[in-house]
XYZ file of C-alpha atoms in Angstrom:
702
model
C 66.547 105.413 132.188
C 67.105 105.062 135.311
C 68.264 101.573 135.295
C 71.088 102.299 132.831
C 72.581 105.478 134.721
C 73.818 106.204 137.877
C 71.259 107.756 139.055
C 70.452 111.047 137.213
C 73.509 114.919 135.396
C 72.726 120.605 137.198
C 75.320 123.602 137.473
C 76.588 123.617 140.436
C 80.470 125.090 142.365
C 82.011 123.586 145.243
C 80.371 122.301 147.663
C 83.436 123.545 150.342
C 85.138 126.520 150.511
C 87.964 127.415 147.997
C 90.734 128.291 150.343
C 90.402 123.997 152.205
C 90.249 122.690 149.028
C 93.100 123.996 147.536
C 95.228 123.409 151.077
C 94.793 120.112 150.741
C 95.362 119.635 146.968
C 98.636 121.356 147.600
C 99.812 118.564 150.275
C 99.710 115.582 148.323
C 100.734 115.825 144.402
C 97.029 114.156 143.010
C 94.235 114.084 145.591
C 91.835 112.291 143.233
C 93.604 109.476 142.485
C 90.499 107.274 143.998
C 88.035 108.316 141.699
C 89.791 105.999 139.127
C 88.855 102.870 141.012
C 85.933 102.054 138.630
C 83.242 100.725 140.772
C 85.261 102.031 143.807
C 82.261 103.451 146.665
C 83.260 105.993 147.189
C 84.052 107.084 143.498
C 80.496 105.878 143.137
C 79.197 108.102 145.263
C 80.584 110.775 144.271
C 79.449 110.448 140.504
C 75.965 109.770 141.641
C 76.100 112.804 143.881
C 77.155 114.657 140.109
C 74.890 113.204 137.840
C 71.609 113.833 140.189
C 72.306 117.074 140.723
C 73.958 118.018 136.975
C 70.639 116.760 135.540
C 68.548 117.900 137.748
C 69.432 121.200 136.546
C 69.360 120.496 133.410
C 66.092 118.672 132.984
C 64.336 121.894 134.177
C 65.817 124.192 131.359
C 62.681 125.106 128.759
C 62.623 122.111 125.514
C 64.393 119.023 127.881
C 61.730 116.922 126.970
C 61.056 117.537 123.565
C 64.152 117.541 122.747
C 64.791 114.521 124.531
C 61.871 112.885 123.125
C 62.547 114.305 119.107
C 65.723 112.872 119.529
C 64.695 109.726 120.813
C 62.350 109.618 117.667
C 64.429 110.579 115.165
C 67.335 108.131 116.316
C 64.748 105.205 116.593
C 63.109 105.950 113.084
C 62.922 102.498 110.939
C 63.671 105.363 108.039
C 66.912 104.786 107.876
C 69.842 102.755 105.725
C 70.613 99.428 106.126
C 74.001 100.061 106.203
C 76.021 96.554 104.385
C 78.162 95.629 107.243
C 79.583 92.674 105.492
C 78.863 91.040 102.045
C 79.836 87.219 101.852
C 79.069 84.652 99.539
C 75.976 86.786 97.899
C 74.267 87.617 101.191
C 74.723 90.724 103.077
C 74.822 91.122 106.618
C 73.573 94.247 108.638
C 73.109 95.106 112.527
C 69.717 97.065 112.625
C 68.518 99.171 115.620
C 65.038 100.737 116.188
C 62.972 101.939 118.560
C 61.432 98.008 118.874
C 65.247 96.298 118.809
C 67.136 99.722 120.887
C 69.651 96.316 121.815
C 69.357 95.417 117.746
C 68.985 92.464 115.406
C 71.811 90.854 113.904
C 70.355 90.021 110.060
C 70.599 88.699 107.003
C 69.620 89.072 103.555
C 70.544 87.708 99.424
C 72.134 90.510 97.931
C 69.653 90.416 95.034
C 66.759 91.181 97.072
C 68.941 94.197 99.239
C 70.672 95.765 95.653
C 66.821 95.852 93.869
C 65.526 97.654 97.109
C 63.530 94.791 98.639
C 65.171 93.180 101.542
C 63.871 89.924 102.510
C 65.687 90.049 105.916
C 65.893 86.313 108.631
C 67.210 87.321 112.040
C 70.295 85.976 113.473
C 70.550 87.226 116.544
C 67.832 89.274 118.016
C 70.703 91.203 120.779
C 68.294 92.508 123.842
C 66.348 89.214 123.903
C 69.128 86.932 124.121
C 70.828 89.267 125.932
C 67.411 88.729 128.881
C 67.773 85.034 128.485
C 71.543 84.439 129.410
C 71.076 87.439 132.195
C 73.921 89.368 130.487
C 73.817 93.314 128.499
C 74.388 91.919 125.632
C 76.105 95.034 123.195
C 76.784 93.614 119.194
C 80.454 93.821 118.157
C 80.614 92.002 115.030
C 81.560 88.949 113.472
C 84.245 87.004 111.676
C 83.369 85.216 109.271
C 85.066 81.450 107.310
C 85.682 81.887 103.531
C 84.689 81.109 101.179
C 81.870 79.613 102.361
C 80.739 82.500 104.739
C 78.409 79.752 106.790
C 80.731 79.869 110.102
C 81.298 82.997 111.806
C 82.801 84.478 115.156
C 80.344 86.869 116.739
C 81.638 89.606 119.639
C 79.528 89.951 122.176
C 80.256 92.823 124.603
C 78.850 93.639 128.713
C 77.919 96.580 128.967
C 79.254 97.720 125.244
C 83.166 98.315 126.232
C 85.799 97.034 124.547
C 86.115 93.667 126.029
C 84.401 90.941 124.275
C 83.047 87.091 124.459
C 83.781 85.985 121.230
C 81.049 82.898 120.408
C 80.845 80.484 117.157
C 77.672 80.960 115.186
C 76.060 78.700 112.280
C 74.612 81.770 109.818
C 72.209 79.184 107.967
C 71.083 77.204 111.461
C 70.986 80.679 113.114
C 72.489 79.649 116.057
C 75.582 79.346 117.913
C 77.216 76.254 117.579
C 77.498 73.789 120.169
C 80.609 72.803 121.434
C 81.731 75.592 119.167
C 84.831 77.079 119.357
C 84.484 80.415 122.641
C 86.683 82.602 123.731
C 86.158 84.234 126.987
C 85.563 88.111 127.601
C 88.544 89.576 126.602
C 89.956 92.921 124.364
C 90.192 90.296 121.889
C 91.377 89.887 118.137
C 90.825 86.370 115.949
C 91.080 85.423 112.369
C 90.059 81.862 110.705
C 92.851 79.616 109.739
C 90.978 77.400 107.808
C 87.295 75.507 109.217
C 88.834 73.985 112.184
C 91.604 76.879 113.459
C 91.697 80.227 114.926
C 94.799 82.597 115.214
C 94.017 84.196 118.604
C 95.263 87.215 120.509
C 93.497 87.517 123.739
C 94.078 87.489 127.405
C 95.634 84.043 127.790
C 96.715 84.441 131.908
C 99.479 85.895 133.351
C 101.851 87.517 131.200
C 99.928 87.764 128.066
C 98.586 91.194 128.020
C 101.143 94.892 127.148
C 101.119 97.199 129.039
C 97.792 99.234 126.890
C 95.997 96.288 128.033
C 95.659 94.409 124.577
C 97.331 90.905 123.651
C 101.210 90.327 123.602
C 100.598 87.042 122.105
C 99.189 85.059 118.935
C 98.230 80.978 119.362
C 96.781 79.117 117.027
C 93.931 77.322 118.382
C 92.583 73.775 116.788
C 88.805 73.068 117.283
C 88.197 70.116 119.655
C 91.927 71.330 122.030
C 91.795 73.472 125.442
C 92.484 77.227 124.549
C 95.226 76.915 127.137
C 96.913 73.909 124.675
C 97.083 76.594 121.650
C 100.467 76.551 119.967
C 101.955 80.335 120.335
C 102.731 81.957 116.684
C 103.906 84.391 117.695
C 104.335 87.511 120.758
C 105.664 90.760 121.041
C 107.013 92.826 124.391
C 105.124 93.970 127.705
C 106.116 97.384 125.970
C 104.200 96.746 122.390
C 100.325 97.909 122.019
C 99.411 94.716 120.646
C 99.800 92.262 118.525
C 97.023 90.416 116.385
C 96.123 87.899 113.460
C 94.433 88.354 109.615
C 93.706 86.340 107.184
C 92.469 87.357 104.091
C 91.006 85.467 101.158
C 91.710 86.521 97.566
C 89.960 84.415 94.874
C 91.013 80.816 95.693
C 93.313 80.977 98.515
C 93.807 82.577 101.739
C 96.914 84.660 102.960
C 97.639 85.374 106.789
C 100.237 87.462 108.319
C 101.130 88.399 111.977
C 100.786 91.828 112.995
C 102.743 93.765 116.106
C 102.207 97.026 116.885
C 105.428 98.980 118.688
C 103.418 101.932 118.689
C 99.960 103.392 117.678
C 101.702 103.833 114.489
C 104.532 101.684 113.944
C 105.254 98.134 113.924
C 106.155 94.762 111.570
C 103.767 92.700 109.276
C 105.232 88.810 109.129
C 103.528 86.554 106.587
C 102.775 83.040 107.680
C 104.379 80.597 105.393
C 102.441 77.311 103.779
C 104.495 75.044 106.543
C 104.087 78.286 109.359
C 106.966 79.572 109.056
C 107.054 83.645 109.980
C 108.215 85.870 106.738
C 109.147 89.200 107.357
C 107.630 91.729 105.393
C 109.277 94.968 103.276
C 107.128 97.376 104.259
C 108.616 100.320 105.920
C 107.758 100.015 109.931
C 104.664 102.635 110.150
C 102.907 101.257 106.613
C 98.877 100.656 106.917
C 98.323 97.208 105.175
C 95.058 97.400 103.842
C 93.532 94.413 101.953
C 94.758 91.308 99.619
C 93.677 91.785 95.961
C 95.200 89.149 92.764
C 97.582 87.801 95.984
C 99.353 90.939 95.839
C 99.606 92.820 99.309
C 98.062 96.259 99.504
C 99.537 98.779 101.775
C 99.798 103.240 101.970
C 102.765 104.034 103.170
C 102.759 106.823 105.978
C 105.828 108.673 105.287
C 107.849 109.070 101.754
C 109.865 105.227 100.610
C 111.784 104.228 97.846
C 110.841 107.567 96.234
C 106.942 107.594 96.842
C 105.681 110.262 98.567
C 103.468 109.912 102.332
C 100.214 108.591 101.152
C 100.436 106.615 97.938
C 99.212 103.286 98.041
C 102.273 100.269 97.171
C 101.760 96.617 96.338
C 103.510 93.118 96.490
C 103.226 89.698 95.118
C 103.189 88.003 98.555
C 104.286 84.866 96.253
C 106.879 86.063 96.022
C 108.254 86.788 99.300
C 107.325 83.341 100.524
C 109.346 81.999 97.660
C 112.611 83.997 99.208
C 112.701 86.777 96.649
C 112.837 90.676 96.871
C 109.040 90.771 95.849
C 108.868 94.114 93.111
C 107.022 97.052 94.712
C 104.566 98.678 92.277
C 102.515 102.006 92.833
C 99.390 101.286 92.701
C 97.926 105.322 93.245
C 99.510 108.935 94.564
C 96.976 110.950 95.591
C 97.815 114.628 95.032
C 98.802 117.396 98.075
C 95.174 118.006 98.704
C 93.957 114.570 98.258
C 94.291 111.907 101.118
C 93.199 108.113 101.141
C 90.651 107.204 103.514
C 89.294 103.701 103.346
C 90.899 100.834 100.968
C 88.446 97.449 100.283
C 89.552 95.279 97.404
C 86.760 93.340 95.672
C 87.476 90.455 92.996
C 89.587 92.253 90.813
C 89.232 95.687 91.228
C 90.591 97.493 94.353
C 88.124 100.205 96.182
C 89.532 103.771 97.050
C 88.131 106.282 99.177
C 89.498 109.582 99.235
C 89.259 113.143 100.620
C 90.080 115.778 98.086
C 89.129 119.006 99.866
C 87.323 116.962 103.207
C 85.008 115.762 99.943
C 84.639 112.573 99.009
C 85.701 110.865 96.261
C 85.030 106.887 95.729
C 87.840 105.136 92.806
C 88.107 101.920 91.438
C 91.139 100.464 90.411
C 92.274 97.446 88.026
C 95.496 96.178 87.506
C 96.089 95.841 83.256
C 97.635 93.151 81.782
C 101.049 95.254 81.724
C 100.384 95.957 85.513
C 99.661 99.487 85.275
C 96.821 99.802 87.487
C 93.848 101.889 85.990
C 91.678 104.221 87.853
C 87.499 105.175 87.196
C 85.396 107.297 89.541
C 82.435 106.669 90.438
C 79.418 108.599 89.323
C 78.041 109.694 92.593
C 77.110 113.101 94.060
C 80.141 116.191 94.474
C 80.620 117.940 97.617
C 79.342 115.063 100.125
C 80.675 112.432 102.387
C 81.394 109.072 101.262
C 81.277 105.308 103.128
C 82.236 102.202 101.325
C 80.097 100.483 103.223
C 81.312 96.877 102.096
C 82.356 95.339 98.961
C 81.045 92.412 97.070
C 84.245 90.351 95.914
C 82.064 88.173 93.806
C 80.606 91.029 90.912
C 82.984 94.061 92.199
C 80.444 96.176 93.636
C 81.078 98.585 96.420
C 78.315 100.000 98.955
C 78.666 103.212 99.335
C 76.921 106.063 101.093
C 76.920 109.594 100.151
C 75.725 112.093 102.932
C 76.277 116.155 103.407
C 74.933 118.375 106.335
C 71.703 118.836 104.598
C 71.114 116.383 102.495
C 70.269 113.078 103.986
C 72.239 109.587 103.215
C 71.841 107.408 100.605
C 73.366 104.263 99.376
C 74.980 103.634 96.433
C 75.734 100.147 94.247
C 78.895 101.076 92.631
C 80.491 98.941 89.633
C 83.766 99.087 88.613
C 82.883 101.251 85.330
C 81.966 103.758 87.513
C 77.942 103.118 87.495
C 76.656 103.698 90.687
C 72.609 102.742 91.288
C 70.950 104.141 93.486
C 69.753 100.857 96.227
C 68.158 103.211 99.516
C 67.990 107.078 99.459
C 66.060 108.171 102.559
C 63.693 111.706 102.390
C 64.384 114.357 104.633
C 63.506 114.535 108.397
C 64.166 117.956 109.181
C 63.178 121.192 107.148
C 66.391 122.022 105.851
C 64.822 125.419 104.106
C 66.621 128.726 105.332
C 69.889 126.673 105.934
C 72.962 127.005 104.004
C 76.083 125.125 104.410
C 79.192 126.729 103.327
C 82.928 125.112 103.719
C 85.667 128.486 104.953
C 88.900 128.571 105.701
C 91.343 130.021 108.317
C 94.697 130.814 108.419
C 96.296 129.183 111.736
C 99.071 130.957 113.661
C 101.429 129.469 111.670
C 100.286 130.501 108.395
C 98.161 127.426 107.741
C 94.934 126.939 105.451
C 92.250 125.539 108.304
C 89.495 124.228 106.132
C 85.710 123.896 107.956
C 82.148 123.531 107.130
C 79.973 126.263 108.653
C 76.283 124.869 108.847
C 73.409 127.892 109.880
C 70.590 129.683 109.064
C 70.563 132.581 106.089
C 69.514 136.087 107.262
C 71.507 136.638 110.623
C 72.645 140.633 110.646
C 74.325 139.679 114.242
C 76.379 137.657 115.431
C 74.806 134.024 116.734
C 76.107 131.847 119.140
C 78.489 128.995 117.762
C 79.188 125.400 118.115
C 82.458 124.141 117.170
C 82.751 120.296 116.723
C 86.420 118.989 116.356
C 89.002 115.868 116.957
C 92.513 116.992 115.911
C 94.403 113.041 115.763
C 95.268 110.172 115.177
C 94.837 109.998 111.389
C 91.060 110.399 111.513
C 89.055 113.211 109.665
C 86.362 114.710 110.205
C 83.465 114.798 107.481
C 80.300 116.584 107.984
C 77.266 113.993 108.135
C 73.355 115.000 107.760
C 73.087 116.542 110.981
C 70.311 113.984 113.090
C 72.956 111.310 112.452
C 75.787 112.269 114.900
C 75.467 109.884 117.977
C 79.727 110.055 118.268
C 79.675 114.811 117.812
C 76.710 116.056 119.310
C 73.502 113.781 117.655
C 70.103 115.822 117.166
C 71.507 118.616 119.041
C 73.921 120.243 115.908
C 70.417 120.285 114.128
C 68.021 121.032 116.848
C 71.023 124.045 117.633
C 70.821 125.346 114.175
C 66.660 125.335 114.076
C 66.783 127.567 116.811
C 69.317 130.134 115.289
C 72.871 129.287 116.129
C 75.428 128.131 113.736
C 77.314 124.803 113.878
C 80.689 124.298 112.698
C 82.963 121.245 112.046
C 86.332 122.218 112.280
C 89.567 119.934 109.754
C 92.274 121.030 112.755
C 95.508 119.904 111.783
C 96.197 115.837 114.004
C 93.545 113.709 111.671
C 93.618 112.427 108.401
C 91.558 115.532 105.970
C 95.029 116.329 104.048
C 96.917 112.941 104.664
C 99.618 112.036 107.057
C 101.248 114.870 106.457
C 98.357 116.624 108.314
C 97.919 113.962 111.410
C 101.986 114.243 111.792
C 101.728 118.363 111.754
C 100.266 117.935 115.457
C 102.130 114.932 116.976
C 103.994 114.825 120.229
C 105.757 117.832 120.966
C 103.602 119.605 117.847
C 100.127 118.911 119.113
C 99.391 122.896 119.801
C 99.472 122.974 116.165
C 96.236 121.615 116.461
C 94.875 124.030 119.676
C 96.091 126.809 117.356
C 94.121 125.778 114.108
C 90.766 125.616 116.816
C 91.695 129.028 117.828
C 92.264 130.017 114.284
C 88.616 129.377 113.275
C 86.637 129.948 116.289
C 88.478 133.668 116.152
C 87.496 133.791 112.393
C 84.332 132.837 113.357
C 84.470 136.356 115.508
C 86.166 138.248 112.508
C 83.384 137.519 109.964
C 80.893 138.637 112.554
C 79.369 135.578 112.416
C 79.590 134.968 116.534
C 81.709 136.899 119.598
C 83.838 135.906 122.351
C 82.193 134.217 124.374
C 79.677 132.765 122.607
C 81.504 130.378 120.819
C 80.970 126.835 122.470
C 83.693 124.121 121.516
C 82.887 120.373 121.186
C 85.234 117.081 121.395
C 84.949 113.385 122.473
C 87.219 110.810 123.037
C 90.619 113.143 121.690
C 88.188 115.712 121.140
C 87.403 116.017 124.597
C 91.376 116.756 125.335
C 91.066 119.299 122.914
C 87.595 120.405 124.243
C 89.607 120.185 128.162
C 92.538 122.051 126.156
C 90.089 124.626 125.052
C 88.847 126.356 127.738
C 91.749 126.040 129.790
C 94.282 127.846 127.541
C 91.308 130.220 126.209
C 88.693 131.173 128.785
C 88.301 134.239 127.179
C 87.404 133.055 123.580
C 84.920 129.921 124.499
C 81.533 130.429 126.768
C 80.898 126.668 127.075
C 82.902 123.488 125.951
C 81.171 119.844 125.204
C 83.713 117.292 127.150
C 82.783 113.659 125.921
C 84.616 110.731 126.828
C 88.084 112.680 127.525
C 91.606 112.526 128.055
C 92.502 115.035 130.969
C 95.202 114.079 132.737
C 97.925 113.950 130.197
C 100.496 112.527 133.321
C 98.239 109.667 134.152
C 96.872 109.194 130.961
C 99.765 105.785 129.972
C 99.018 104.683 133.521
C 94.986 104.207 132.583
C 93.387 101.206 130.716
C 94.679 101.455 127.012
C 96.685 105.256 127.450
C 99.652 103.520 126.879
C 99.035 102.342 123.490
C 98.627 106.301 122.508
C 102.126 107.523 123.607
C 103.009 107.797 119.567
C 100.709 110.300 119.201
C 100.953 111.897 122.461
C 104.854 110.940 123.947
C 105.848 109.627 127.018
C 104.646 111.536 129.780
C 107.000 109.990 132.754
C 110.088 110.750 130.330
C 111.213 114.722 131.759
C 111.899 115.772 127.621
C 108.497 114.438 126.394
C 106.553 115.483 129.611
C 108.337 119.066 129.154
C 105.744 119.365 126.309
C 102.971 117.476 127.391
C 102.301 119.319 130.185
C 102.153 123.226 128.749
C 98.183 121.502 127.503
C 97.432 118.940 130.066
C 94.180 120.269 130.944
C 94.014 119.189 134.791
C 97.171 120.477 135.084
C 96.188 123.437 133.913
C 92.925 124.029 136.427
C 93.726 127.177 138.963
C 91.545 128.639 141.380
C 91.348 132.096 140.580
C 90.302 131.742 136.799
C 86.912 132.092 135.538
C 85.863 129.296 133.077
C 83.987 128.826 130.725
C 80.892 126.247 132.656
C 81.698 122.535 130.844
C 79.837 119.788 130.558
C 81.601 116.686 130.841
C 80.431 113.257 130.560
C 81.442 109.712 129.800
C 80.558 105.529 131.063
C 81.932 103.535 134.066
C 82.081 101.097 131.322
C 84.658 103.281 129.080
C 86.897 100.305 128.983
C 89.360 102.359 126.135
C 89.546 106.216 127.832
C 89.540 105.879 132.062
C 86.505 107.557 133.169
C 88.686 108.857 135.846
C 90.322 111.273 133.824
C 86.282 113.258 134.154
C 85.866 112.820 137.729
C 89.358 114.034 138.480
C 88.665 116.916 135.962
C 85.420 117.764 137.978
C 86.776 117.006 141.755
C 89.392 119.543 140.763
C 86.796 122.197 139.827
C 84.751 121.180 142.701
C 87.818 121.687 145.081
C 88.336 125.429 143.154
C 85.157 126.655 143.420
C 84.742 126.994 139.686
C 81.134 125.413 138.237
C 80.410 122.471 135.911
C 78.419 119.789 134.675
C 78.651 116.094 134.669
C 76.784 112.731 133.616
C 78.361 109.407 133.782
C 75.940 106.587 131.986
C 76.400 103.218 133.217
C 76.740 101.695 130.280
C 78.318 102.416 126.868
C 81.538 101.932 126.801
C 83.363 104.434 124.799
C 81.237 105.680 122.826
C 78.782 106.466 125.774
C 75.459 105.074 125.070
C 74.804 101.194 123.475
C 71.082 102.202 122.916
C 69.386 105.695 120.942
C 67.672 106.153 124.305
C 70.861 106.798 125.383
C 72.185 108.936 122.342
C 68.626 110.815 122.434
C 69.156 111.954 126.238
C 73.120 112.699 125.520
C 71.800 115.022 122.637
C 69.045 116.239 125.158
C 71.483 117.378 127.927
C 73.599 118.701 125.223
C 71.333 121.112 123.648
C 69.499 122.058 127.102
C 73.186 122.763 128.370
C 74.211 124.746 125.873
C 71.243 127.070 125.671
C 71.588 127.479 129.556
C 75.468 128.704 128.755
C 75.293 131.185 125.259
C 71.215 131.924 125.689
C 70.630 134.362 122.268
């Protein structure tokens, strides 16, 4: 374990008198910027000190080793769904991790053997063995395969688990990398095939080729047998953009390609690539989300009202008409109700698959276009009141593979046909005893009167308030839907299960900023409206108190990434309400966030702190600036990764340093590997689950 950590993560206070620390803080605007040097000697020494002291404190808590070993067994269990990552030309591709293969196996089976429940797997890449042979800490990051044969793929590998990857050409039939094939050096790269001998590549081409956010500013077409430096430019954006990329989709007998220039996280332009290389602008509004292509029609979801259609509607237009110089007819494909939200869209051969949220419960719908141009919907026969995710779609026979699960219901994989019939491919047995546990959906009322849903799981029969853990996110239109309690490595992992088993309450809150009710739910917490998300969180916590489920000071808040920001805001704005805060891979210094790694790409969500009017509303909640001496804050547990190349670890480091300076206790753990996920192998997620559980027990004893 130590080989992947910076030392060891103990509750501790300041190492210097608070008065001295505050004098130093007042002397300069920010005395902790040295901690932004990711691998700086001083920064790493500080991290090691915090890690060692914190891990020592949590490891000595009762049950720590039991939590860790049980979490590892749960996360490494071979009895789990073999999720189809892609279904291509009659073959299923799957990435699999277990105790024997913690780095994972990329493997392949026939669709027939897979759907029969007896997949005959052929290993393509043993990621751990490859890393050992090449002296790299490889993490698998997916593959882009060439249609229609889907034999050649560009495989993305990250050294340490970050977003930057090396792309290497691979042959599925030979189960080997292609000698002399395409290789794109390490960078934050996106690519697409343009026939068997060319790639559209958006990557780091050298000085001036990246945006302020650290992503590609240029798309080039790279021909086989020529150096990458000789690739011909297709399109470029501005330095202030978020990114530019190309995408190709195979549809029937041909492929369609387009260039996507993101001017900010939620706005951009789409230009289709014509056969002669011309770029033809799409008629879509700049905030529409392109989903897929079916029957020659581009499918997109509206994020704002357009041409009489509401936000959240799915539309389509024929690409060929546009490329021929004619104004394409815009078709309405689907319009959700006010309580619904379109979350996932995938095209098959003739069926368009949509995963909906309906009051945060999942629905799977197949849409087919009739001869008269109408789109006819059929709902798949899947269990109700559950979370549904489309995992892959087979274009050959219009089947959608979808997982279905709930907090107390283990996952099952279904193969759904376009006529609504759905067959179980694999169903897991329960992995814990849920006897006596209950799940209910409740609604709290936020400060402005908005109805906020949340899911509550606990043991029945409690007569007095118990400690509660609230997990939430509240941003980027990312909905938070309930999953089986042991399957939450990006939330609290098995810690949520351990928490409930010991008689406490676990809550998943659907605060605004997410996508639970479509674009409007997200937009209600954008920029100057961000406080709405935090008020929603407080409303859920106060509803628990009002109902006698928990009590002030006995509630923990948990979040990661943007959710880590939320947790940091909660502990600084409402230290009276929360008794603990799990702050994972967080944004915390909102004055500096746009200058750190990919931060500039999120200004569409938060605003630009360098603009005085934006900083006025950002400064009202920025946790790093909000910390003050003399306030009794809940003791937080901060975790991050040195190799997080998306949200800079400096956020968590500087927050911890400032807490130390003002004499406020905290716990801190920084893993060496893992990227933004803060873990590559199950043992890292298991350690974090044990740390979180021990921390919660320490701060919120029963």
